[in-house]
Amino acid sequence: MKIQILVDNKNSWILPYARKLLSKLRNDKHEVSFLFNHNDVVKGDILFLLSCERLFKKLSLNKHNIVVHESNLPKGKGWSPVTWEILKGKNEIVTTLFEAEDELDSGVIYVQKKIKFLGDELVNEIRSKQGKSTIDLCYYFVKNYKNVSGKKQLGKSSFYRKRNSVDSELNINQTILEQFNLLRVCDNKRYPAHFYHMGQKYLIKIYKDEK
């Protein structure tokens, strides 16, 4: 099949996992392209839209436009679902592979898989499990292409808003334990945890002591 993988952010955390998917599909003799620009998408069989920051509009070019989203759709549509779910204290998150539509996160669902966390993972470990789950679902869809059927989303929808740097602010009046999940999902480089005290902003970076 002619397969395209689109990641529209060249600095995205998903890149190494998307490239692993590329390699696996090429090993199976598919014609696979890796793209960063929406305008570079051409006609084909499957387009995987992985961690895209903008909605892809040219859905008629490919037979299937596939998205992977870490929530039990239709609940948890929108942005950064894993982060929002972990902040709720969840250690088991449903990952959904579904068809992209003009309306955000509304297409038919093909397959779902659960990601289980221990509760001690930091952001890179969270992304590792998330990335591996994405690869597994995408690869499963291709391998079982002729036998996979979609089901409509049922139930009431809920939406997560887009996060920004303000969401990484710690409350100096709360304990570390109370805010541990927030520390877990903060990116030390892109959006580090921080707090304000006496008019000064302080950054907090968290690492595991591997020893």
Short mmCIF file of C-alpha atoms in Angstrom, two decimals:
data_model
loop_
_atom_site.label_atom_id
_atom_site.label_comp_id
_atom_site.label_asym_id
_atom_site.label_seq_id
_atom_site.Cartn_x
_atom_site.Cartn_y
_atom_site.Cartn_z
CA MET A 1 0.00 0.00 0.00
CA LYS A 2 0.94 3.63 -0.36
CA ILE A 3 1.26 4.96 3.19
CA GLN A 4 2.20 8.44 4.43
CA ILE A 5 3.15 9.50 7.95
CA LEU A 6 2.62 13.17 8.77
CA VAL A 7 4.16 14.87 11.82
CA ASP A 8 3.73 18.63 11.43
CA ASN A 9 6.15 19.63 14.20
CA LYS A 10 9.82 18.89 13.48
CA ASN A 11 10.56 19.06 17.21
CA SER A 12 7.80 16.70 18.28
CA TRP A 13 8.53 14.01 20.87
CA ILE A 14 6.75 11.49 18.59
CA LEU A 15 9.44 11.62 15.88
CA PRO A 16 11.59 8.63 16.95
CA TYR A 17 8.48 6.47 17.31
CA ALA A 18 7.08 7.64 13.97
CA ARG A 19 10.39 6.70 12.33
CA LYS A 20 10.21 3.24 13.91
CA LEU A 21 6.76 2.84 12.38
CA LEU A 22 8.19 3.94 9.04
CA SER A 23 10.89 1.28 9.25
CA LYS A 24 8.46 -1.50 10.22
CA LEU A 25 6.13 -0.68 7.33
CA ARG A 26 8.94 -0.48 4.82
CA ASN A 27 10.19 -3.86 5.98
CA ASP A 28 6.76 -5.18 5.01
CA LYS A 29 7.34 -3.79 1.48
CA HIS A 30 4.86 -0.92 1.68
CA GLU A 31 5.60 2.35 -0.08
CA VAL A 32 5.98 4.75 2.86
CA SER A 33 6.72 8.48 2.98
CA PHE A 34 7.54 10.62 6.01
CA LEU A 35 6.21 14.19 5.83
CA PHE A 36 6.34 17.39 7.89
CA ASN A 37 4.20 19.65 5.70
CA HIS A 38 0.45 19.28 5.16
CA ASN A 39 0.87 20.47 1.56
CA ASP A 40 3.18 17.55 0.76
CA VAL A 41 0.46 14.95 1.30
CA VAL A 42 -0.59 13.23 -1.94
CA LYS A 43 -3.11 10.59 -2.96
CA GLY A 44 -2.63 7.22 -1.32
CA ASP A 45 -4.13 4.48 0.78
CA ILE A 46 -3.39 5.47 4.39
CA LEU A 47 -2.27 8.73 5.96
CA PHE A 48 -1.19 8.54 9.60
CA LEU A 49 -1.56 11.89 11.38
CA LEU A 50 0.71 11.58 14.39
CA SER A 51 0.75 14.27 17.09
CA CYS A 52 -0.24 16.89 14.52
CA GLU A 53 -0.71 20.37 15.94
CA ARG A 54 -2.98 21.55 13.12
CA LEU A 55 -6.10 19.94 11.66
CA PHE A 56 -5.48 18.27 8.31
CA LYS A 57 -8.06 19.43 5.77
CA LYS A 58 -7.46 17.39 2.59
CA LEU A 59 -9.11 14.22 3.83
CA SER A 60 -10.25 13.15 0.35
CA LEU A 61 -6.69 12.48 -0.84
CA ASN A 62 -6.35 9.18 1.03
CA LYS A 63 -8.69 6.27 1.58
CA HIS A 64 -8.01 6.47 5.31
CA ASN A 65 -6.76 9.32 7.48
CA ILE A 66 -5.77 7.79 10.79
CA VAL A 67 -5.29 9.48 14.15
CA VAL A 68 -4.17 8.00 17.48
CA HIS A 69 -5.59 9.73 20.56
CA GLU A 70 -5.02 8.81 24.21
CA SER A 71 -8.52 8.84 25.59
CA ASN A 72 -11.63 6.70 25.54
CA LEU A 73 -13.42 8.67 22.84
CA PRO A 74 -15.76 10.47 22.72
CA LYS A 75 -14.55 11.43 26.18
CA GLY A 76 -11.33 13.43 26.31
CA LYS A 77 -11.26 14.96 22.85
CA GLY A 78 -8.84 17.82 22.21
CA TRP A 79 -5.30 18.44 23.34
CA SER A 80 -2.76 16.68 25.59
CA PRO A 81 -5.15 13.95 26.77
CA VAL A 82 -2.44 11.87 28.50
CA THR A 83 -1.35 14.86 30.57
CA TRP A 84 -4.89 15.74 31.59
CA GLU A 85 -5.69 12.11 32.44
CA ILE A 86 -2.57 11.71 34.61
CA LEU A 87 -3.39 14.96 36.39
CA LYS A 88 -6.70 13.33 37.30
CA GLY A 89 -4.74 10.54 38.94
CA LYS A 90 -5.39 7.89 36.30
CA ASN A 91 -2.83 5.12 35.81
CA GLU A 92 -4.73 3.29 33.07
CA ILE A 93 -5.45 5.21 29.87
CA VAL A 94 -7.25 4.05 26.73
CA THR A 95 -5.51 4.75 23.42
CA THR A 96 -7.86 5.04 20.44
CA LEU A 97 -7.06 4.67 16.74
CA PHE A 98 -9.78 6.27 14.65
CA GLU A 99 -10.65 7.90 11.34
CA ALA A 100 -10.05 11.64 11.04
CA GLU A 101 -13.06 13.78 10.10
CA ASP A 102 -13.63 17.49 9.60
CA GLU A 103 -14.94 17.72 13.16
CA LEU A 104 -12.17 17.28 15.74
CA ASP A 105 -11.73 13.71 17.08
CA SER A 106 -15.13 12.57 15.86
CA GLY A 107 -14.46 9.71 13.41
CA VAL A 108 -15.23 6.02 13.66
CA ILE A 109 -13.07 3.97 16.02
CA TYR A 110 -11.10 1.01 14.64
CA VAL A 111 -9.15 -0.29 17.59
CA GLN A 112 -8.33 0.61 21.20
CA LYS A 113 -5.58 -0.40 23.62
CA LYS A 114 -4.90 0.34 27.28
CA ILE A 115 -1.68 1.91 28.53
CA LYS A 116 -0.87 1.11 32.15
CA PHE A 117 1.32 3.33 34.30
CA LEU A 118 2.82 2.59 37.69
CA GLY A 119 2.41 6.18 38.84
CA ASP A 120 6.13 6.96 39.13
CA GLU A 121 6.92 7.63 35.47
CA LEU A 122 8.25 11.04 34.44
CA VAL A 123 7.37 12.68 31.14
CA ASN A 124 9.94 10.84 29.00
CA GLU A 125 8.81 7.47 30.37
CA ILE A 126 5.18 8.46 29.84
CA ARG A 127 5.94 9.38 26.24
CA SER A 128 7.82 6.12 25.72
CA LYS A 129 4.76 4.08 26.63
CA GLN A 130 2.57 6.42 24.62
CA GLY A 131 4.84 6.18 21.56
CA LYS A 132 5.06 2.38 21.68
CA SER A 133 1.28 2.15 21.95
CA THR A 134 0.93 4.43 18.91
CA ILE A 135 3.25 2.25 16.84
CA ASP A 136 1.44 -0.92 17.90
CA LEU A 137 -1.98 0.44 16.96
CA CYS A 138 -0.87 1.84 13.60
CA TYR A 139 0.97 -1.35 12.69
CA TYR A 140 -2.02 -3.46 13.74
CA PHE A 141 -4.29 -1.39 11.49
CA VAL A 142 -2.06 -1.95 8.47
CA LYS A 143 -1.53 -5.67 9.13
CA ASN A 144 -5.26 -6.25 9.59
CA TYR A 145 -6.37 -3.68 7.04
CA LYS A 146 -8.91 -5.89 5.25
CA ASN A 147 -10.55 -7.14 8.44
CA VAL A 148 -10.70 -4.01 10.61
CA SER A 149 -14.11 -2.35 10.77
CA GLY A 150 -15.02 0.94 12.38
CA LYS A 151 -17.64 1.68 15.00
CA LYS A 152 -19.30 5.00 15.65
CA GLN A 153 -18.45 6.90 18.80
CA LEU A 154 -21.18 6.61 21.40
CA GLY A 155 -21.92 8.71 24.45
CA LYS A 156 -21.40 12.26 25.56
CA SER A 157 -18.31 14.12 24.36
CA SER A 158 -15.88 15.99 26.58
CA PHE A 159 -12.96 18.18 25.54
CA TYR A 160 -9.53 19.00 26.89
CA ARG A 161 -8.19 22.47 26.18
CA LYS A 162 -4.71 23.19 24.88
CA ARG A 163 -2.10 23.51 27.63
CA ASN A 164 0.43 26.31 27.92
CA SER A 165 3.30 27.31 30.21
CA VAL A 166 0.91 28.63 32.88
CA ASP A 167 -0.28 25.06 33.43
CA SER A 168 3.19 24.09 34.70
CA GLU A 169 2.99 26.50 37.66
CA LEU A 170 3.27 24.92 41.11
CA ASN A 171 1.35 26.13 44.14
CA ILE A 172 3.86 26.97 46.88
CA ASN A 173 1.15 26.37 49.50
CA GLN A 174 0.71 22.72 48.50
CA THR A 175 3.04 19.79 49.20
CA ILE A 176 5.24 18.02 46.67
CA LEU A 177 3.11 14.91 47.10
CA GLU A 178 -0.06 16.85 46.29
CA GLN A 179 1.55 18.13 43.07
CA PHE A 180 3.60 15.09 42.10
CA ASN A 181 1.48 14.29 39.05
CA LEU A 182 2.01 17.83 37.78
CA LEU A 183 5.76 17.44 38.25
CA ARG A 184 5.63 14.14 36.34
CA VAL A 185 4.09 15.66 33.20
CA CYS A 186 6.26 18.79 33.04
CA ASP A 187 8.94 18.89 30.34
CA ASN A 188 12.25 20.12 31.83
CA LYS A 189 13.20 21.87 28.57
CA ARG A 190 10.00 23.00 26.88
CA TYR A 191 7.69 23.77 29.81
CA PRO A 192 9.43 23.20 33.15
CA ALA A 193 7.62 23.30 36.46
CA HIS A 194 7.93 26.67 38.14
CA PHE A 195 6.62 28.83 40.96
CA TYR A 196 6.60 32.49 41.93
CA HIS A 197 7.83 33.87 45.25
CA MET A 198 8.47 37.48 46.25
CA GLY A 199 8.09 38.62 42.67
CA GLN A 200 10.63 36.14 41.31
CA LYS A 201 10.00 33.15 39.07
CA TYR A 202 11.81 29.93 40.00
CA LEU A 203 12.20 26.86 37.78
CA ILE A 204 11.96 23.32 39.10
CA LYS A 205 13.37 20.46 37.04
CA ILE A 206 12.78 16.84 37.99
CA TYR A 207 14.91 13.78 37.24
CA LYS A 208 15.08 10.25 38.55
CA ASP A 209 18.20 9.23 40.44
CA GLU A 210 19.13 6.17 38.36
CA LYS A 211 21.47 4.99 41.13
#
